[in-house]
Amino acid sequence: MPELPEVETVVRGLAPSLVGRRITAAHVLHRPSIAGTPAEPACVIGLRVERVFRRAKFIRIELESGMGMAIHLRMTGWLGILAAPRIRAFSKPQFQTPNPQSAIRNPQSHIRVWFELDGGQDALVFRDIRTFGRVWCGSTPALDKLPAIAQLGAEPLELPTVEFARRLRSRRGRLKALLLNQKFLAGIGNIYADEALFAARLHPLADASQVSARAAAALHRSIKRILIAAIKAGGSSISDFRHPDGAPGWFQRKLRVYGREGRPCVRCGAAIKRIVMGQRGTWFCPRCQGRRWAKRTVHRQDAKRHQGRQGKKKGL
DNA sequence: CGTTGAACCTGTTTGC
DNA sequence: TGCAAACAGGTTCAAC
């Protein structure tokens, strides 16, 4: 669910009410949600929160004594502060059974991990319907060494445009696949990849090595402009993304291609097309996002099929 | 390196 | 109406 702007929104919403608070207890209601954690969540008990920040799509919480947490929301994760009595009530087994009617409206359901805060009146709560999300606890160096964090690429809002263009053009493969690759660039997901490519008028299947330096620079500027605008709007709430206080984001109203299959392109009026790329829905305008690149892709696929046939013959 | 498909899950929407 | 398939903001792994 959340990409860079949504995670940034969560961090900004959470930081003011979390920094300075002390964690007094840790509760794991669903063990898979802490799979791969360097240390048991109990290791953060008694420690005060010093800093909350974002790295790519990870929420990082730094505590005293060099300890901390990393949280990834994946598709349906939610992180926020809730009143403790309600959490205790809803943490009972009967409330953990998914309830189709209230799953999204009822923020108390699907609680996987939660941390009591000093004063006993409220708690930091990790809720996650699909259970893809994760909470890691441990020392800051141990968290930094988690492969998914250690291997992250540059932050799109910090990387110089010239450097982005250089890196992009040194790669082979489809533009959209590269934008989604967290080792190449960290924080972009399915929505903003499509939106940035649309803004830069580049085809999602275009080969990165074939893009001009000028077009690559334009793509980076589109990425930055869209991410900044989305952060300002509090992220996109397509179905279940919510701020820590429960409020929705508003950027979904500004999306220009994502999810608009069959509807007219806001630039040229052609019908927006949907294809599936790497198991992800991909939307683009077949007219103004480079017909050239579509042709090139067709040629490449033909060549591949041809090679495959030849390979088979050789094999026999 | 790069691509593909399956897997990890629960819930909602779509289509026959 | 009912039920099955498709789809959903993400990542990881194996295989080619």
CSV table of C-alpha atoms (C1' of nucleotides) in Angstrom, one decimal:
chain,number,residue,atom,x,y,z
A,1,MET,CA,0.0,0.0,0.0
A,2,PRO,CA,2.4,2.7,1.1
A,3,GLU,CA,5.1,4.1,-1.0
A,4,LEU,CA,7.6,6.9,-0.1
A,5,PRO,CA,5.0,9.7,0.3
A,6,GLU,CA,2.7,7.5,2.4
A,7,VAL,CA,5.5,6.4,4.7
A,8,GLU,CA,6.8,10.0,4.9
A,9,THR,CA,3.2,11.0,6.0
A,10,VAL,CA,3.2,8.3,8.7
A,11,VAL,CA,6.6,9.4,10.0
A,12,ARG,CA,5.6,13.1,10.1
A,13,GLY,CA,2.3,12.3,11.8
A,14,LEU,CA,3.9,10.0,14.4
A,15,ALA,CA,7.1,11.8,15.3
A,16,PRO,CA,5.6,14.6,17.4
A,17,SER,CA,3.6,12.3,19.6
A,18,LEU,CA,6.2,9.6,19.9
A,19,VAL,CA,9.6,11.3,20.5
A,20,GLY,CA,10.3,11.5,24.2
A,21,ARG,CA,7.9,8.7,25.1
A,22,ARG,CA,9.2,5.6,26.9
A,23,ILE,CA,8.2,2.1,25.9
A,24,THR,CA,7.0,0.1,28.9
A,25,ALA,CA,5.9,-3.2,27.4
A,26,ALA,CA,6.0,-5.2,24.1
A,27,HIS,CA,3.2,-7.5,22.9
A,28,VAL,CA,3.5,-9.8,19.8
A,29,LEU,CA,0.1,-11.2,18.8
A,30,HIS,CA,1.3,-12.6,15.5
A,31,ARG,CA,4.8,-14.1,15.4
A,32,PRO,CA,5.2,-14.0,11.6
A,33,SER,CA,5.0,-10.2,11.8
A,34,ILE,CA,8.4,-10.1,13.5
A,35,ALA,CA,10.1,-12.8,11.4
A,36,GLY,CA,13.7,-12.0,10.9
A,37,THR,CA,14.0,-9.5,13.7
A,38,PRO,CA,17.6,-9.2,15.0
A,39,ALA,CA,16.3,-9.4,18.6
A,40,GLU,CA,13.0,-10.0,20.5
A,41,PRO,CA,10.8,-7.0,20.8
A,42,ALA,CA,11.3,-7.1,24.6
A,43,CYS,CA,14.7,-5.6,24.0
A,44,VAL,CA,13.1,-2.1,23.6
A,45,ILE,CA,11.3,-2.1,26.9
A,46,GLY,CA,12.3,0.7,29.2
A,47,LEU,CA,13.8,2.8,26.4
A,48,ARG,CA,12.9,6.3,25.4
A,49,VAL,CA,12.2,7.3,21.7
A,50,GLU,CA,14.8,9.7,20.4
A,51,ARG,CA,14.1,10.0,16.7
A,52,VAL,CA,11.6,8.8,14.1
A,53,PHE,CA,12.6,8.9,10.5
A,54,ARG,CA,12.0,7.4,7.0
A,55,ARG,CA,14.5,5.5,4.8
A,56,ALA,CA,12.9,4.4,1.5
A,57,LYS,CA,9.6,2.7,2.6
A,58,PHE,CA,11.0,1.8,6.1
A,59,ILE,CA,9.9,3.6,9.2
A,60,ARG,CA,12.8,3.8,11.7
A,61,ILE,CA,12.4,4.5,15.4
A,62,GLU,CA,15.6,5.2,17.2
A,63,LEU,CA,15.7,4.7,21.0
A,64,GLU,CA,18.1,5.3,23.8
A,65,SER,CA,21.2,3.0,24.2
A,66,GLY,CA,21.6,2.5,20.4
A,67,MET,CA,18.5,0.4,20.1
A,68,GLY,CA,15.7,0.8,17.7
A,69,MET,CA,13.0,-0.5,15.5
A,70,ALA,CA,12.4,-0.8,11.7
A,71,ILE,CA,8.9,-1.1,10.4
A,72,HIS,CA,7.8,-2.0,6.8
A,73,LEU,CA,4.1,-1.6,6.1
A,74,ARG,CA,4.2,-3.6,2.8
A,75,MET,CA,0.6,-3.6,1.4
A,76,THR,CA,-1.8,-3.1,4.3
A,77,GLY,CA,0.3,-2.1,7.3
A,78,TRP,CA,-0.7,0.7,9.6
A,79,LEU,CA,1.2,2.3,12.4
A,80,GLY,CA,-0.2,4.7,15.0
A,81,ILE,CA,-1.0,5.5,18.6
A,82,LEU,CA,-4.2,4.2,20.1
A,83,ALA,CA,-5.7,4.3,23.6
A,84,ALA,CA,-4.4,1.3,25.6
A,85,PRO,CA,-7.7,0.1,27.1
A,86,ARG,CA,-9.3,-0.3,23.7
A,87,ILE,CA,-6.2,-2.2,22.5
A,88,ARG,CA,-6.4,-4.6,25.4
A,89,ALA,CA,-10.1,-5.2,24.7
A,90,PHE,CA,-9.6,-5.8,21.0
A,91,SER,CA,-6.5,-7.9,21.4
A,92,LYS,CA,-8.6,-10.7,22.8
A,93,PRO,CA,-8.9,-13.7,20.5
A,94,GLN,CA,-12.5,-13.1,19.4
A,95,PHE,CA,-11.6,-9.7,18.0
A,96,GLN,CA,-8.7,-11.1,15.9
A,97,THR,CA,-11.1,-13.0,13.7
A,98,PRO,CA,-11.4,-11.0,10.5
A,99,ASN,CA,-14.7,-9.2,10.3
A,100,PRO,CA,-15.5,-8.3,6.7
A,101,GLN,CA,-17.9,-5.6,7.8
A,102,SER,CA,-15.5,-3.7,10.0
A,103,ALA,CA,-12.0,-4.7,8.8
A,104,ILE,CA,-11.1,-1.3,7.5
A,105,ARG,CA,-13.5,1.0,9.4
A,106,ASN,CA,-12.5,-0.6,12.7
A,107,PRO,CA,-8.9,0.3,13.5
A,108,GLN,CA,-8.7,-2.0,16.4
A,109,SER,CA,-8.8,-5.2,14.4
A,110,HIS,CA,-5.8,-6.9,12.9
A,111,ILE,CA,-3.4,-5.8,15.6
A,112,ARG,CA,-0.2,-7.8,15.2
A,113,VAL,CA,2.3,-6.1,17.5
A,114,TRP,CA,2.0,-3.3,20.0
A,115,PHE,CA,4.1,-1.4,22.5
A,116,GLU,CA,2.8,0.1,25.7
A,117,LEU,CA,3.9,3.7,26.3
A,118,ASP,CA,4.7,5.5,29.6
A,119,GLY,CA,1.7,6.6,31.5
A,120,GLY,CA,-0.2,3.5,30.5
A,121,GLN,CA,-2.9,5.5,28.6
A,122,ASP,CA,-1.8,4.8,25.1
A,123,ALA,CA,0.3,2.5,22.9
A,124,LEU,CA,2.2,2.3,19.6
A,125,VAL,CA,0.2,-0.1,17.5
A,126,PHE,CA,1.1,-2.1,14.3
A,127,ARG,CA,-2.0,-3.3,12.5
A,128,ASP,CA,-1.8,-5.3,9.3
A,129,ILE,CA,-4.6,-7.1,7.4
A,130,ARG,CA,-2.6,-9.1,5.0
A,131,THR,CA,0.4,-9.8,7.3
A,132,PHE,CA,3.0,-8.9,4.7
A,133,GLY,CA,4.3,-6.1,6.9
A,134,ARG,CA,7.2,-6.6,9.4
A,135,VAL,CA,8.5,-5.1,12.7
A,136,TRP,CA,12.2,-5.6,13.4
A,137,CYS,CA,13.7,-4.7,16.8
A,138,GLY,CA,17.4,-4.6,17.8
A,139,SER,CA,20.5,-2.4,17.9
A,140,THR,CA,20.8,0.3,15.3
A,141,PRO,CA,23.8,-1.4,13.6
A,142,ALA,CA,21.9,-4.8,13.5
A,143,LEU,CA,18.9,-3.1,11.9
A,144,ASP,CA,21.2,-1.3,9.4
A,145,LYS,CA,22.6,-4.7,8.4
A,146,LEU,CA,19.3,-6.2,7.5
A,147,PRO,CA,19.7,-7.1,3.8
A,148,ALA,CA,16.6,-5.2,2.7
A,149,ILE,CA,17.9,-2.0,4.4
A,150,ALA,CA,21.7,-2.4,3.7
A,151,GLN,CA,21.1,-2.9,0.0
A,152,LEU,CA,18.8,0.1,-0.6
A,153,GLY,CA,19.5,2.5,-3.4
A,154,ALA,CA,19.6,6.2,-3.2
A,155,GLU,CA,16.7,8.4,-2.0
A,156,PRO,CA,15.1,9.9,-5.1
A,157,LEU,CA,14.7,13.3,-3.4
A,158,GLU,CA,18.4,13.5,-2.5
A,159,LEU,CA,20.1,12.0,-5.6
A,160,PRO,CA,21.5,14.7,-8.0
A,161,THR,CA,19.6,14.6,-11.3
A,162,VAL,CA,22.8,14.2,-13.3
A,163,GLU,CA,23.7,11.2,-11.2
A,164,PHE,CA,20.2,9.7,-11.6
A,165,ALA,CA,20.5,10.0,-15.4
A,166,ARG,CA,24.0,8.5,-15.4
A,167,ARG,CA,22.9,5.4,-13.4
A,168,LEU,CA,19.6,5.0,-15.3
A,169,ARG,CA,21.4,5.0,-18.7
A,170,SER,CA,24.0,2.5,-17.5
A,171,ARG,CA,21.3,-0.2,-17.0
A,172,ARG,CA,19.5,-2.5,-19.4
A,173,GLY,CA,15.9,-3.5,-18.8
A,174,ARG,CA,12.5,-1.8,-18.6
A,175,LEU,CA,12.2,1.6,-17.2
A,176,LYS,CA,9.3,0.7,-14.8
A,177,ALA,CA,11.1,-2.4,-13.5
A,178,LEU,CA,14.1,-0.2,-12.7
A,179,LEU,CA,11.9,2.4,-10.9
A,180,LEU,CA,10.4,-0.4,-8.8
A,181,ASN,CA,13.8,-1.9,-8.0
A,182,GLN,CA,14.6,-0.7,-4.5
A,183,LYS,CA,18.3,-1.4,-5.0
A,184,PHE,CA,18.4,1.1,-7.9
A,185,LEU,CA,16.2,3.8,-6.3
A,186,ALA,CA,14.5,3.5,-3.0
A,187,GLY,CA,10.9,4.4,-2.2
A,188,ILE,CA,9.0,4.3,-5.5
A,189,GLY,CA,6.1,1.9,-5.8
A,190,ASN,CA,3.5,1.0,-8.4
A,191,ILE,CA,1.5,4.2,-8.3
A,192,TYR,CA,4.3,6.7,-8.5
A,193,ALA,CA,6.2,4.7,-11.1
A,194,ASP,CA,3.3,4.9,-13.5
A,195,GLU,CA,2.6,8.6,-12.6
A,196,ALA,CA,6.3,9.6,-13.1
A,197,LEU,CA,6.6,7.8,-16.4
A,198,PHE,CA,3.4,9.4,-17.6
A,199,ALA,CA,4.5,12.9,-16.6
A,200,ALA,CA,7.8,12.3,-18.4
A,201,ARG,CA,6.1,10.8,-21.5
A,202,LEU,CA,8.1,7.7,-21.3
A,203,HIS,CA,6.8,4.2,-22.0
A,204,PRO,CA,7.0,1.8,-19.0
A,205,LEU,CA,8.6,-0.9,-21.3
A,206,ALA,CA,11.2,1.4,-22.7
A,207,ASP,CA,14.8,0.1,-22.3
A,208,ALA,CA,16.7,2.2,-19.8
A,209,SER,CA,19.9,2.2,-21.8
A,210,GLN,CA,18.1,3.7,-24.8
A,211,VAL,CA,16.8,6.8,-23.0
A,212,SER,CA,18.5,10.0,-23.8
A,213,ALA,CA,20.3,12.0,-21.0
A,214,ARG,CA,17.8,14.7,-21.4
A,215,ALA,CA,14.8,12.3,-21.1
A,216,ALA,CA,16.4,10.6,-18.1
A,217,ALA,CA,16.8,14.0,-16.4
A,218,ALA,CA,13.2,14.9,-17.2
A,219,LEU,CA,12.1,11.6,-15.6
A,220,HIS,CA,14.0,12.4,-12.4
A,221,ARG,CA,12.4,15.9,-12.2
A,222,SER,CA,9.0,14.3,-12.7
A,223,ILE,CA,9.7,11.8,-10.0
A,224,LYS,CA,10.7,14.5,-7.5
A,225,ARG,CA,7.8,16.8,-8.4
A,226,ILE,CA,5.2,14.0,-8.0
A,227,LEU,CA,6.7,12.7,-4.7
A,228,ILE,CA,6.8,16.2,-3.2
A,229,ALA,CA,3.2,16.9,-4.3
A,230,ALA,CA,2.1,13.6,-2.9
A,231,ILE,CA,3.8,14.2,0.4
A,232,LYS,CA,2.1,17.6,0.6
A,233,ALA,CA,-1.3,15.9,0.0
A,234,GLY,CA,-0.7,13.4,2.7
A,235,GLY,CA,-0.2,10.4,0.3
A,236,SER,CA,-2.8,8.5,-1.7
A,237,SER,CA,-5.6,6.6,-0.1
A,238,ILE,CA,-6.7,4.1,-2.8
A,239,SER,CA,-8.4,1.7,-0.4
A,240,ASP,CA,-7.0,1.4,3.0
A,241,PHE,CA,-4.0,3.7,3.6
A,242,ARG,CA,-4.6,5.9,6.6
A,243,HIS,CA,-2.5,8.4,8.5
A,244,PRO,CA,-1.6,7.5,12.1
A,245,ASP,CA,-4.6,9.6,13.2
A,246,GLY,CA,-6.9,7.8,10.8
A,247,ALA,CA,-7.2,10.5,8.2
A,248,PRO,CA,-7.0,9.6,4.5
A,249,GLY,CA,-4.5,11.1,2.1
A,250,TRP,CA,-5.8,13.1,-0.9
A,251,PHE,CA,-3.3,12.6,-3.7
A,252,GLN,CA,-5.4,9.8,-5.3
A,253,ARG,CA,-7.5,12.7,-6.7
A,254,LYS,CA,-4.5,13.9,-8.6
A,255,LEU,CA,-3.5,10.6,-10.2
A,256,ARG,CA,-3.4,11.0,-13.9
A,257,VAL,CA,-2.9,7.4,-15.2
A,258,TYR,CA,-2.9,4.9,-12.3
A,259,GLY,CA,-6.1,2.9,-12.3
A,260,ARG,CA,-7.6,4.8,-15.3
A,261,GLU,CA,-7.9,2.0,-17.8
A,262,GLY,CA,-10.1,2.9,-20.8
A,263,ARG,CA,-10.6,6.5,-19.6
A,264,PRO,CA,-9.3,9.4,-21.8
A,265,CYS,CA,-5.7,10.5,-21.3
A,266,VAL,CA,-5.8,13.9,-19.6
A,267,ARG,CA,-3.2,15.2,-22.2
A,268,CYS,CA,-4.3,13.8,-25.5
A,269,GLY,CA,-7.6,12.0,-25.0
A,270,ALA,CA,-6.5,8.6,-26.1
A,271,ALA,CA,-7.8,5.7,-24.0
A,272,ILE,CA,-5.5,4.8,-21.2
A,273,LYS,CA,-4.1,1.2,-21.5
A,274,ARG,CA,-3.5,-1.4,-18.8
A,275,ILE,CA,-1.0,-4.1,-19.2
A,276,VAL,CA,0.5,-6.5,-16.6
A,277,MET,CA,4.3,-6.1,-16.1
A,278,GLY,CA,6.0,-8.3,-13.6
A,279,GLN,CA,2.6,-9.2,-12.1
A,280,ARG,CA,1.8,-5.5,-11.4
A,281,GLY,CA,-0.9,-3.6,-13.1
A,282,THR,CA,0.7,-0.9,-15.3
A,283,TRP,CA,-1.2,2.0,-16.8
A,284,PHE,CA,0.0,4.3,-19.5
A,285,CYS,CA,-1.1,6.4,-22.5
A,286,PRO,CA,-0.4,4.5,-25.7
A,287,ARG,CA,-0.4,7.7,-27.7
A,288,CYS,CA,1.7,10.2,-25.7
A,289,GLN,CA,4.1,7.8,-23.9
A,290,GLY,CA,6.4,7.0,-26.8
A,291,ARG,CA,5.0,4.8,-29.5
A,292,ARG,CA,8.6,4.3,-30.5
A,293,TRP,CA,9.3,2.4,-27.4
A,294,ALA,CA,6.3,0.1,-27.8
A,295,LYS,CA,7.6,-0.8,-31.2
A,296,ARG,CA,11.1,-1.5,-29.9
A,297,THR,CA,9.6,-3.8,-27.3
A,298,VAL,CA,7.6,-5.8,-29.8
A,299,HIS,CA,10.8,-6.2,-31.8
A,300,ARG,CA,12.7,-7.4,-28.7
A,301,GLN,CA,10.0,-9.9,-27.9
A,302,ASP,CA,10.0,-11.2,-31.5
A,303,ALA,CA,13.8,-11.6,-31.3
A,304,LYS,CA,13.5,-13.5,-28.1
A,305,ARG,CA,10.9,-15.8,-29.5
A,306,HIS,CA,13.1,-16.4,-32.5
A,307,GLN,CA,16.1,-17.1,-30.3
A,308,GLY,CA,14.0,-19.5,-28.2
A,309,ARG,CA,13.1,-21.5,-31.2
A,310,GLN,CA,16.6,-21.6,-32.4
A,311,GLY,CA,17.8,-22.6,-28.9
A,312,LYS,CA,15.3,-25.4,-28.9
A,313,LYS,CA,16.6,-26.7,-32.2
A,314,LYS,CA,20.2,-26.4,-30.9
A,315,GLY,CA,19.2,-28.3,-27.8
A,316,LEU,CA,17.8,-31.1,-29.8
B,1,DC,C1',22.3,-8.9,-15.1
B,2,DG,C1',17.4,-9.1,-16.2
B,3,DT,C1',12.9,-11.6,-16.5
B,4,DT,C1',9.2,-14.6,-15.0
B,5,DG,C1',6.3,-16.9,-11.9
B,6,DA,C1',5.2,-18.5,-7.5
B,7,DA,C1',4.8,-17.5,-2.7
B,8,DC,C1',3.6,-15.0,1.4
B,9,DC,C1',-1.9,-13.4,3.2
B,10,DT,C1',-6.7,-11.3,3.8
B,11,DG,C1',-10.3,-8.8,1.8
B,12,DT,C1',-13.0,-6.6,-2.0
B,13,DT,C1',-14.6,-6.2,-6.5
B,14,DT,C1',-16.0,-8.2,-10.9
B,15,DG,C1',-18.0,-11.3,-14.1
B,16,DC,C1',-20.4,-15.3,-15.5
C,1,DT,C1',-28.2,-14.8,-5.9
C,2,DG,C1',-24.0,-17.3,-5.7
C,3,DC,C1',-19.6,-18.5,-6.4
C,4,DA,C1',-15.1,-18.3,-8.6
C,5,DA,C1',-11.7,-15.5,-10.5
C,6,DA,C1',-9.2,-11.4,-10.5
C,7,DC,C1',-7.1,-7.9,-8.2
C,8,DA,C1',-4.8,-4.9,-4.4
C,9,DG,C1',0.1,0.4,-2.4
C,10,DG,C1',5.4,-4.9,-1.6
C,11,DT,C1',9.1,-8.0,-1.4
C,12,DT,C1',11.7,-12.5,-1.8
C,13,DC,C1',13.1,-16.7,-3.9
C,14,DA,C1',14.1,-20.1,-7.4
C,15,DA,C1',14.8,-21.0,-12.1
C,16,DC,C1',16.1,-19.8,-16.7
